[in-house]
Short mmCIF file of C-alpha atoms in Angstrom, two decimals:
data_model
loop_
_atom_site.label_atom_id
_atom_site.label_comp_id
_atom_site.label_asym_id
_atom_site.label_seq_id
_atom_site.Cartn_x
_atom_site.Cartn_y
_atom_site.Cartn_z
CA UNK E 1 63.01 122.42 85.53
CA UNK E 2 63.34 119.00 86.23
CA UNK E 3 66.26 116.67 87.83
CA UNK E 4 67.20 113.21 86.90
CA UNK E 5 70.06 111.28 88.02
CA UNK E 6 70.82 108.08 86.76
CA UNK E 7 72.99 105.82 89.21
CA UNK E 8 72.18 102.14 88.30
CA UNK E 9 76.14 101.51 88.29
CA UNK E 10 78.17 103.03 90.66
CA UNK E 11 81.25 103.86 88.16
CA UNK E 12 78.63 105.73 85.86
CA UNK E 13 76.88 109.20 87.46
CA UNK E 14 75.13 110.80 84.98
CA UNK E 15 72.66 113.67 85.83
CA UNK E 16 70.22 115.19 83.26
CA UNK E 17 68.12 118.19 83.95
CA UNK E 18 65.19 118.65 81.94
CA UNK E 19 64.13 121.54 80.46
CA UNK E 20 60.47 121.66 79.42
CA UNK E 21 59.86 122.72 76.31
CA UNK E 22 59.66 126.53 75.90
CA UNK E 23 60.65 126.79 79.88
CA UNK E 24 63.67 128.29 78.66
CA UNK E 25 63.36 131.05 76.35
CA UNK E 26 64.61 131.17 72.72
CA UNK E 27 65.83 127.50 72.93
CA UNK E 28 64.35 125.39 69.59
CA UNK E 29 62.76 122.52 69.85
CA UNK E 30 65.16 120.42 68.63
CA UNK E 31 67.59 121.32 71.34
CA UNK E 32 65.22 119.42 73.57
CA UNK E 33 64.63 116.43 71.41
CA UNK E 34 68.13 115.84 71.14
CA UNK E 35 67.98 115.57 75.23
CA UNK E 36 65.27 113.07 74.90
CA UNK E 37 67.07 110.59 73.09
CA UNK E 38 68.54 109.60 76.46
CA UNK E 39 65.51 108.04 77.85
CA UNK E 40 65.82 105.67 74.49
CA UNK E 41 68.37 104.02 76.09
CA UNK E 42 67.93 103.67 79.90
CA UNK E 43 65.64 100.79 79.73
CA UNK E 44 68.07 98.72 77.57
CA UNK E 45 70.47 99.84 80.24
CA UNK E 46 68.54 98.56 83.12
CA UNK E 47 67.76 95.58 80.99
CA UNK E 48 71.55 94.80 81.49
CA UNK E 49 71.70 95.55 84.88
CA UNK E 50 69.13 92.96 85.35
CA UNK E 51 71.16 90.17 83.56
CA UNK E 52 74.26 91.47 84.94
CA UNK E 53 72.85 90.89 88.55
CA UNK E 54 71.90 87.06 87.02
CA UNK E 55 75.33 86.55 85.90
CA UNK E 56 76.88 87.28 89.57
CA UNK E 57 74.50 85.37 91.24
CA UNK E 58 75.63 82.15 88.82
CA UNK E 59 79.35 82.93 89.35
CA UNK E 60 78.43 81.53 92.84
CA UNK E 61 77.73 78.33 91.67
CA UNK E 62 79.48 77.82 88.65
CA UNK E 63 79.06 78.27 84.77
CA UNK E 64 78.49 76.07 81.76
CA UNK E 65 79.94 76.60 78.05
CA UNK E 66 76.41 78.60 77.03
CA UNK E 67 76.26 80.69 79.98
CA UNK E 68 79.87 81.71 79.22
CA UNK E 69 79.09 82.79 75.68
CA UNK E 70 75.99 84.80 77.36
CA UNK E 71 78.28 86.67 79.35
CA UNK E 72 80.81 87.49 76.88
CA UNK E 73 77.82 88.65 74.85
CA UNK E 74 76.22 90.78 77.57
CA UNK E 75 80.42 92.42 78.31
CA UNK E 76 79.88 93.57 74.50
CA UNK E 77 76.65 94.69 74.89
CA UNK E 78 77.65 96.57 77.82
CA UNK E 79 80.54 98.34 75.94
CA UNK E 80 78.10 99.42 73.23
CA UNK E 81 75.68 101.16 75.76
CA UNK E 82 78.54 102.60 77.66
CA UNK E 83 80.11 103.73 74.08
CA UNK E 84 76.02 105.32 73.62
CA UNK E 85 75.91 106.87 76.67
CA UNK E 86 79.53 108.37 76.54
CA UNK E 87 78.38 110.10 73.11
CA UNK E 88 75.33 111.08 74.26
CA UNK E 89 76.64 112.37 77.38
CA UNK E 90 78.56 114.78 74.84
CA UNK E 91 76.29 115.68 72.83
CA UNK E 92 74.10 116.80 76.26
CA UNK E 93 76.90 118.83 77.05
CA UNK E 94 76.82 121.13 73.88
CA UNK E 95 72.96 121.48 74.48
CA UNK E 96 73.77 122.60 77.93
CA UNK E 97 76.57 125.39 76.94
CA UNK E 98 74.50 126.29 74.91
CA UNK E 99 71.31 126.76 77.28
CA UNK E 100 73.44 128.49 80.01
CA UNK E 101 74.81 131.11 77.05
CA UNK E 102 71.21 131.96 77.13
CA UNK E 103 70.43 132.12 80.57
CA UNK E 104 73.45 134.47 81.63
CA UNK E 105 72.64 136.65 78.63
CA UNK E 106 69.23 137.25 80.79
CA UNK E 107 70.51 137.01 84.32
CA UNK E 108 73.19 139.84 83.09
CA UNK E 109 70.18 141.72 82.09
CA UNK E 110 67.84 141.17 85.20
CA UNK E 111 71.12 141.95 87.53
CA UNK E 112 70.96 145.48 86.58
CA UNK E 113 69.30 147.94 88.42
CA UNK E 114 68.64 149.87 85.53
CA UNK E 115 68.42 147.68 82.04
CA UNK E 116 66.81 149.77 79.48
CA UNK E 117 66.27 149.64 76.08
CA UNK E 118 69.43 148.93 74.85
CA UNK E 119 71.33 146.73 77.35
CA UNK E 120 68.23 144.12 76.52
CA UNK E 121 68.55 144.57 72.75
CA UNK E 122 72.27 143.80 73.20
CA UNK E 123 71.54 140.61 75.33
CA UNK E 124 69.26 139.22 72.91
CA UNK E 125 72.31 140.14 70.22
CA UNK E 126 74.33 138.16 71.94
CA UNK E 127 72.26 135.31 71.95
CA UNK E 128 72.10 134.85 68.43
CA UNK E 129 75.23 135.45 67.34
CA UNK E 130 76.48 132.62 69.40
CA UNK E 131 73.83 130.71 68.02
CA UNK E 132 74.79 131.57 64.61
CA UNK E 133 78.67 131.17 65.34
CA UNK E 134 77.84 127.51 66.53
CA UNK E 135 75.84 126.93 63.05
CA UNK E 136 78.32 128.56 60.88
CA UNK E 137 80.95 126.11 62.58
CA UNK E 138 78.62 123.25 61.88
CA UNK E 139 77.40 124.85 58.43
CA UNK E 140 78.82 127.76 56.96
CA UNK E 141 76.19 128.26 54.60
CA UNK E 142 73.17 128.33 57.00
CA UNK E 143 75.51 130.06 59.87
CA UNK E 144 75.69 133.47 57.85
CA UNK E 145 72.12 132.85 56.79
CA UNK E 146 70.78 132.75 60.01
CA UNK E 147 73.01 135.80 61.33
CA UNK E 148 71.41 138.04 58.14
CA UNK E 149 67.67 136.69 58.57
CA UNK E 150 68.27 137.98 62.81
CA UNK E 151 69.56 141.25 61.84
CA UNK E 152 73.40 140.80 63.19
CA UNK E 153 75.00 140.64 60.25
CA UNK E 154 73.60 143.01 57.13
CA UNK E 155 73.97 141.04 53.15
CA UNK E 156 76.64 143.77 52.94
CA UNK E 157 79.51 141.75 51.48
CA UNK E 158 82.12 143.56 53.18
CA UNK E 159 81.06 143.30 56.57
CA UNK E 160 80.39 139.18 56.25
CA UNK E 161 84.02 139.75 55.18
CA UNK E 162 84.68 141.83 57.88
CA UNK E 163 83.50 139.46 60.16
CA UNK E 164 85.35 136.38 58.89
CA UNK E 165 88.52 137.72 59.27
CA UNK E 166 87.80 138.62 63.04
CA UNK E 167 87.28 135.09 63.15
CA UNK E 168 86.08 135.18 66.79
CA UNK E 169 84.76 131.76 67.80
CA UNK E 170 85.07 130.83 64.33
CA UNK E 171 85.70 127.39 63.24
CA UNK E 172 89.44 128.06 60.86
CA UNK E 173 88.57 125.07 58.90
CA UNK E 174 84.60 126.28 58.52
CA UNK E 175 85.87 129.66 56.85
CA UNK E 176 88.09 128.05 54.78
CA UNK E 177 85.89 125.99 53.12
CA UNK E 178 83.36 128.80 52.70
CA UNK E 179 85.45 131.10 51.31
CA UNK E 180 86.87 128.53 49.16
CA UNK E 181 83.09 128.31 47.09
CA UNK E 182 82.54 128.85 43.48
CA UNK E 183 79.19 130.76 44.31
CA UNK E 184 79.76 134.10 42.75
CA UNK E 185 78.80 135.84 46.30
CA UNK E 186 81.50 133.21 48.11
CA UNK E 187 84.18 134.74 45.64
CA UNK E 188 82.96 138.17 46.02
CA UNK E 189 83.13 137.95 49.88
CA UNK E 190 86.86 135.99 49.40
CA UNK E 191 88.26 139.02 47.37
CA UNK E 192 86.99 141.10 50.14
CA UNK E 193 88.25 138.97 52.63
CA UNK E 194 91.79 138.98 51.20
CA UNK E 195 91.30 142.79 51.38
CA UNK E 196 91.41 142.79 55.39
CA UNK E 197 94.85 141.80 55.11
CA UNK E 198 97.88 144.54 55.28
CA UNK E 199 100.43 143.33 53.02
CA UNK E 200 102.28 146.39 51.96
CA UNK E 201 106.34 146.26 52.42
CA UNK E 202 106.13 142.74 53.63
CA UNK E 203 107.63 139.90 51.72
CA UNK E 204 105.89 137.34 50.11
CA UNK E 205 106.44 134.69 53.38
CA UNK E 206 105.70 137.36 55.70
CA UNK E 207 101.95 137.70 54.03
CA UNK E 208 101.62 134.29 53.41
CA UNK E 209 102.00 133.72 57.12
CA UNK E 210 99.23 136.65 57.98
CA UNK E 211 97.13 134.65 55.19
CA UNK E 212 97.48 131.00 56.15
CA UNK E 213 96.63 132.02 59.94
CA UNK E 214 93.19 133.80 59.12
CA UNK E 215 91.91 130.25 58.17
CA UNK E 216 92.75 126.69 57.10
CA UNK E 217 93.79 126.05 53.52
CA UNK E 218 90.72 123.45 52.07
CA UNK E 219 91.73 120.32 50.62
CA UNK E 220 89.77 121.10 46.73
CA UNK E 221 92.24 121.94 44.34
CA UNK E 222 89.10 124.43 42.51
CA UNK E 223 89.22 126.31 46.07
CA UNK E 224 92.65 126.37 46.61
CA UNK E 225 92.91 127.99 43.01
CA UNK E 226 90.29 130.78 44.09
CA UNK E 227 92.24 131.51 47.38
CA UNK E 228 95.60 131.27 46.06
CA UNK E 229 94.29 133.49 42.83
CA UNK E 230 92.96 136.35 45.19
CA UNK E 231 95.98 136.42 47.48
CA UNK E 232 98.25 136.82 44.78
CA UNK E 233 96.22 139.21 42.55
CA UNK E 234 95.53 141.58 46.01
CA UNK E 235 99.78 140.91 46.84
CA UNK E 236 101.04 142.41 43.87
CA UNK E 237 98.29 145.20 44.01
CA UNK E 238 100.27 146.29 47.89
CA UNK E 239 103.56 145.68 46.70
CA UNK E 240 103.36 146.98 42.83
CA UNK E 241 106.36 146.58 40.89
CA UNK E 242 107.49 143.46 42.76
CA UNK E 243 106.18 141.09 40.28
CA UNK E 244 105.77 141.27 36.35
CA UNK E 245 102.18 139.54 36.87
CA UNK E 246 100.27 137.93 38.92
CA UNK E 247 100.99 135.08 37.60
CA UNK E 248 104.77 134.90 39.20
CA UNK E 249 103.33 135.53 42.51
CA UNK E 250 100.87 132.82 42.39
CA UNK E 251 103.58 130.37 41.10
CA UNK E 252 106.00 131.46 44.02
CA UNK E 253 103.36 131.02 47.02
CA UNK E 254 102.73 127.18 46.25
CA UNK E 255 106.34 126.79 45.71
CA UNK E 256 107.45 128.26 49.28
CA UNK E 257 104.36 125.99 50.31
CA UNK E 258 105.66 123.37 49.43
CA UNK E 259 109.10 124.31 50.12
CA UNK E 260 107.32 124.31 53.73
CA UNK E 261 105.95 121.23 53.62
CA UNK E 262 109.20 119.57 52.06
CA UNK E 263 111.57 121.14 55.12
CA UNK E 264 109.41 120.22 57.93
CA UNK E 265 107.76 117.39 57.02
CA UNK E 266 109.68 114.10 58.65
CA UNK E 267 108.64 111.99 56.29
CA UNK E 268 110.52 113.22 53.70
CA UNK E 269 114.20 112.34 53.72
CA UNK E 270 115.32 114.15 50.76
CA UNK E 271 115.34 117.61 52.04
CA UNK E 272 115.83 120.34 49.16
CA UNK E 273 118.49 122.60 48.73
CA UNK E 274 118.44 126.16 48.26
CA UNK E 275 119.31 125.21 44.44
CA UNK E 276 116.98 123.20 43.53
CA UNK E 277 114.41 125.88 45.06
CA UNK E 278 116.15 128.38 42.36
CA UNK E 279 115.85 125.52 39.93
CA UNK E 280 112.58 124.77 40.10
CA UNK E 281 111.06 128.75 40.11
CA UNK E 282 113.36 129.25 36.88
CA UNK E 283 111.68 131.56 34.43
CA UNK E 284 109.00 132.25 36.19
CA UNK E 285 108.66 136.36 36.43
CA UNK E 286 107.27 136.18 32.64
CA UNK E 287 110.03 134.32 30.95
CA UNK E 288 112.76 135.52 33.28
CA UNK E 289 114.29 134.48 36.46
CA UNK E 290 113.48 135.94 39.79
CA UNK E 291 116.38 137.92 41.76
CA UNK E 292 118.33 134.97 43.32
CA UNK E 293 118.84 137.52 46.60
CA UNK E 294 114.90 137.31 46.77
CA UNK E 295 114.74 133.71 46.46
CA UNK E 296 117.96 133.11 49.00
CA UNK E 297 115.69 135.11 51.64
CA UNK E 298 112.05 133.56 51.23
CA UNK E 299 114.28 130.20 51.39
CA UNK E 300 115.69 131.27 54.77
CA UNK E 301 112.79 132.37 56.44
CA UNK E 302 110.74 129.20 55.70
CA UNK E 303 113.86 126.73 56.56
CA UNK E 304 114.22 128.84 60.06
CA UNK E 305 110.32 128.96 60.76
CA UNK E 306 107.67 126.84 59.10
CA UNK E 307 104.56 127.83 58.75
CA UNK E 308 102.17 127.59 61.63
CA UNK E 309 98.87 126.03 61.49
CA UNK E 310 95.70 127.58 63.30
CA UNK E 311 93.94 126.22 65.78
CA UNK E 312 90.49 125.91 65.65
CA UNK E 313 88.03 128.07 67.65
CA UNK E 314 84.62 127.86 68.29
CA UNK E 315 83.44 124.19 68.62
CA UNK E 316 86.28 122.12 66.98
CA UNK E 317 84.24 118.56 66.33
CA UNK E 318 87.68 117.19 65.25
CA UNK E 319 87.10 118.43 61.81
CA UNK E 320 89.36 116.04 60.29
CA UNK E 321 86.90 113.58 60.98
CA UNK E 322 83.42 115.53 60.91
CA UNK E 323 82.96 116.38 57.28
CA UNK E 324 84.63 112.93 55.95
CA UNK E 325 84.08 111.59 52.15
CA UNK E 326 82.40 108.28 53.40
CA UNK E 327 82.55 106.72 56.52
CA UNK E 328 80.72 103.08 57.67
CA UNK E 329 81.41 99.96 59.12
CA UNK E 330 83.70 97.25 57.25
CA UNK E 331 85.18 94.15 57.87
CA UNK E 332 89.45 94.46 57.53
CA UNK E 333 91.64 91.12 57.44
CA UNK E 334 94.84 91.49 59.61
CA UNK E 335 96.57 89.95 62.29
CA UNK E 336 99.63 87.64 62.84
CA UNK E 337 97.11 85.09 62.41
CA UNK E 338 94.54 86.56 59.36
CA UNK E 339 91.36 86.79 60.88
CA UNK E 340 88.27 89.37 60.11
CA UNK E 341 87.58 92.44 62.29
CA UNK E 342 85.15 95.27 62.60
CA UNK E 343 85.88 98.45 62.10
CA UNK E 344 84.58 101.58 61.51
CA UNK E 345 86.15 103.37 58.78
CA UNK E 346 86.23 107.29 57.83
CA UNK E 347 87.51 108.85 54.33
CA UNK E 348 88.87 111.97 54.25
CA UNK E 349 91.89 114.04 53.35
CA UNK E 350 92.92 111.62 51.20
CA UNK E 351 93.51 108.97 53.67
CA UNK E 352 91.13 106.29 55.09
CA UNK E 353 91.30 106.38 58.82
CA UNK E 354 89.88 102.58 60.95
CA UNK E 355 88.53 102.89 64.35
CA UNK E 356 87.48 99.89 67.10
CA UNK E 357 84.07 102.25 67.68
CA UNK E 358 82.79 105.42 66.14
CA UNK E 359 83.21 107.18 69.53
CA UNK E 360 86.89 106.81 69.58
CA UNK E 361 88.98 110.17 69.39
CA UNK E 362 91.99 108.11 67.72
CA UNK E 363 91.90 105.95 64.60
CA UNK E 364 93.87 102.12 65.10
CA UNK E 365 95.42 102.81 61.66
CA UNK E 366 95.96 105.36 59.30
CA UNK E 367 96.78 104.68 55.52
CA UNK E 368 96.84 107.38 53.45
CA UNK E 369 96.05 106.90 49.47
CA UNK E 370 98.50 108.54 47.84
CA UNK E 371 99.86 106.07 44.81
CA UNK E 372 97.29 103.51 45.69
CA UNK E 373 94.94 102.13 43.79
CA UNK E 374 92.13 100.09 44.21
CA UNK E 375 89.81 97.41 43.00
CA UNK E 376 87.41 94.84 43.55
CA UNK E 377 88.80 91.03 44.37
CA UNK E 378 87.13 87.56 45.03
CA UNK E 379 87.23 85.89 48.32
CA UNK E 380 85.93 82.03 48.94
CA UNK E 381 85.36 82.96 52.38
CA UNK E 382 84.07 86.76 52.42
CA UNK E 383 81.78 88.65 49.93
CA UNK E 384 81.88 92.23 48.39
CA UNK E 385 85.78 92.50 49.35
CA UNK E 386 87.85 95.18 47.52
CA UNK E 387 91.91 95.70 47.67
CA UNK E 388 93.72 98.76 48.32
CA UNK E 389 97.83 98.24 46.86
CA UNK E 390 100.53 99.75 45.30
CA UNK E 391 100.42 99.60 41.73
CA UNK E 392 103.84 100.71 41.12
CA UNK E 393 106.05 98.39 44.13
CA UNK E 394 104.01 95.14 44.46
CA UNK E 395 105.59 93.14 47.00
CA UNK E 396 106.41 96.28 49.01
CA UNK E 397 104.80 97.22 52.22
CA UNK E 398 102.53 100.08 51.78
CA UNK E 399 103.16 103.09 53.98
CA UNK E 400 100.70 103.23 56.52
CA UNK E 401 100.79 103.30 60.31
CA UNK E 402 98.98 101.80 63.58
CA UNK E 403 98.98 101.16 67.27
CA UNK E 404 100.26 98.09 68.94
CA UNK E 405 98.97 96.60 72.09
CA UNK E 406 100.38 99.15 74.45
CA UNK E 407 99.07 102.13 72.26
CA UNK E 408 102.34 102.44 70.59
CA UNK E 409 102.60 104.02 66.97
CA UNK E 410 103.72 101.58 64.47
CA UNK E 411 104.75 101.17 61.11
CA UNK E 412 101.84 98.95 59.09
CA UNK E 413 103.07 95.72 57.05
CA UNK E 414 100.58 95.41 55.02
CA UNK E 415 101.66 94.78 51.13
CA UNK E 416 97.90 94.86 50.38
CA UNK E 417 94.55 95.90 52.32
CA UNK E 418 91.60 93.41 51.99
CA UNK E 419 88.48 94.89 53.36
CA UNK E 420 84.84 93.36 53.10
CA UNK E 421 81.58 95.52 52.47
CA UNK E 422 77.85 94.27 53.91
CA UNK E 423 76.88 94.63 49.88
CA UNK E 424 77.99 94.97 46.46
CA UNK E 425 76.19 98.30 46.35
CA UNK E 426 77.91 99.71 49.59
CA UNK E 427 81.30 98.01 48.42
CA UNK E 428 81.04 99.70 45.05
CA UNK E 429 80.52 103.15 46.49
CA UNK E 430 83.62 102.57 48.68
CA UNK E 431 85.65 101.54 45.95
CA UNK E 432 84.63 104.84 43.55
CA UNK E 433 85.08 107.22 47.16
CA UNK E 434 88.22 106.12 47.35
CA UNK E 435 89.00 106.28 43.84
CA UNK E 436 87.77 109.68 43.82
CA UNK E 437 89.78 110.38 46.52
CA UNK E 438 93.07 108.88 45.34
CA UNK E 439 94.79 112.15 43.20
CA UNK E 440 98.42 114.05 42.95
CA UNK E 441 98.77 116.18 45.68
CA UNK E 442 96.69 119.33 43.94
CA UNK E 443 99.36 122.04 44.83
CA UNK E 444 101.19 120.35 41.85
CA UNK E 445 98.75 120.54 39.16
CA UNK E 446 98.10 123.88 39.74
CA UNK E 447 101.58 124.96 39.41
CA UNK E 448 102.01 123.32 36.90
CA UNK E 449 99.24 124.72 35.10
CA UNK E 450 100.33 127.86 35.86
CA UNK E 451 103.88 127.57 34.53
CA UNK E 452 102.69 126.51 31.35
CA UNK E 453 99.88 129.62 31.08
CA UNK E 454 103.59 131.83 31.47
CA UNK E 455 105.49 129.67 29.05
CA UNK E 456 102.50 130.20 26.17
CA UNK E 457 102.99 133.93 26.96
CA UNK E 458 106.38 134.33 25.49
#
């Protein structure tokens, strides 16, 4: 193994150790081309350095107007290689954890006086399944793939099921959106998953608690259909009798989720009342109305404890932001005095997120899309610009949020978002991802849908 240490400034220590290739055993390749990318960037670092040492010895003597602007240039250069390395540094990190998994799997092995057999056939288990726990976080798809083609996990639906809903070192987000698939096998391995849940004599919060936990809930309408489907169809087959249909359950889940979502969210003023709850489930048990003693205690239980989100295991890669819609660099007008910045934008969960660098853990501002619309405008002074606004309240300030100065949350007063794309191509695609990403909150339609499947029954 070999040692580098890098100590060209003294506020930056940053130590690499070199693996050679196949030195370590069952590390890929790729593992140690992602450590290589590190030397792309030392000599541009030194190459600073160099002019950084220029610049003091001038500050001596004096500067002119040019050598000014070189300096300010070289301070942003500087942040962008410091930005590089940070990331970088990160990403050598994973690689590491994931080299030293492997190396105490054999030192654990070599330890004992007496390994055998079966101790090293366990080790080497080991191994792979956090291998394949780390892909099926990154890719769910190739994650369970890997774990069937190494022999830890049989194409037995069941136990891929079974194995899910022990979730250990399991992305929450990653299963959702796996078992959330149309595939036939995804919906096969759902149903079974819903099956490793114990729902018998508990009421319909109580399981939707147990269900919500065992992963996160995706964003897709189509998979939150599928999920919400299998829950309720496997609900009514523990608690028979409870509901006329499946149907009633499937209504009543989304309606205590959004009950959930309407009681503990602080951005809505309007909190409901315990009537309108009864209102709006009215004639929903096939034509008739649910007991209102049934409805008066799923009502309590979600106003006196909302439902708690999971926390991600395994390698959480800020999810929110690591499977986005779109994300890319754009040019945003704002300011007391309107001037053009650079940021890097990210689209997801219907909201478009702006950052000061793609390194940054938290977004500048924050304006989420629902009742916006958008569409191209004309600007003498920029190209390719679109415009996000409210359709429905022009004049208005759209809801959105940012950070002040000090790093202080603050409410956005914007009535309208210009932004600027490099090219018509890359500002059309914005404008149709965000278009595409601009819908009704999808918990709505599908009720909705619902309701009106009961109502054409009677």
């Amino acid at each position: 193994m070999h040692r580098y240490e890098l100590v060209s400034n003294p506020g930056l220590r940053l130590i690499v150790c070199w693996h050679p290739l196949g030195s370590v055993p069952n590390v890929d390749s790729t593992c140690c081309k992602r450590l290589g990318i590190l030397w792309q960037v030392l000599p541009e670092y030194a190459w600073f350095m160099q002019l950084r040492a220029g610049r003091r010895q001038r500050e001596s003597t004096g500067l002119s107007g040019a050598e000014e602007a070189e300096i300010e240039t070289i301070r942003k250069h500087k942040q962008e290689l410091l930005d590089d390395i940070r990331k970088l540094k990160e990403e050598i990190a994973e690689v590491f954890a994931e080299i030293e998994c492997f190396q105490h799997a054999e030192e654990k092995q070599v330890a004992d006086s007496n390994p055998g057999e079966q101790i090293s056939k366990l080790s080497q288990r080991d191994k792979i399944l956090s291998v394949g726990r780390k892909k099926f976080n990154m890719d769910p798809e190739k994650g369970i793939q890997y774990l069937i083609e190494h022999q830890v996990l049989s194409s037995d639906l069941q136990e891929i099921a079974r194995f899910l809903h022990k979730g250990e070192g399991l992305n929450k987000t990653a299963i959702g959106d796996y078992l959330g698939g149309r595939d036939p096998t995804n919906i096969q391995i759902l149903q079974a998953f819903v099956a490793c849940h114990q729902f018998a004599n508990l009421n319909l919060v109580q399981a939707l608690r147990q269900f919500l936990w065992s992963f996160r809930l995706p964003g897709e309408a189509q998979k939150i259909d599928r999920m919400m489907e299998a829950f309720a169809n496997w609900y009514c087959k523990c608690n028979p009798g409870m509901f006329q249909s499946t149907d009633t359950c499937y209504v009543l889940s989304f309606s205590i989720i959004m009950l959930n979502t309407s009681l503990h969210n602080p951005n809505v003023k309007d909190k409901p009342h315990f009537e309108r709850f009864v209102s709006i489930n009215r004639g929903i048990d096939n034509g008739g109305d649910l007991p209102e003693e049934l409805l008066k205690n799923l009502f309590e239980s979600i106003k006196n404890e909302p439902f708690s989100i999971p926390e991600d295991d395994g390698n959480d890669l800020t999810h929110t932001f690591f499977n986005p819609n779109r994300e890319g660099w754009l040019l945003k007008l704002g300011g007391r005095v309107k001037t053009w910045k650079r940021r890097w934008f990210i689209l997801t969960d219907n909201c478009l997120y702006y950052f000061e660098y793609t390194t940054d853990k938290e977004p500048l501002g924050i304006i989420p899309l629902e009742n916006l619309s958008v569409q191209k405008v004309n600007d003498p002074k920029k190209p390719n610009c679109f415009e996000l606004f409210n359709p429905n309240c022009k004049g208005q300030k759209i809801k959105a949020c940012k950070t002040d100065g000090d790093g202080k949350v603050v409410e956005g007063k914007h009535q309208s978002y210009k932004i600027s794309a490099a090219t018509p191509a890359e500002r059309d695609e914005w404008i149709e991802a965000i278009r595409t990403s601009i819908t009704q909150d999808p918990f709505y339609d599908l009720v909705s849908a619902r309701k009106k499947k009961i109502a054409s029954k009677n």
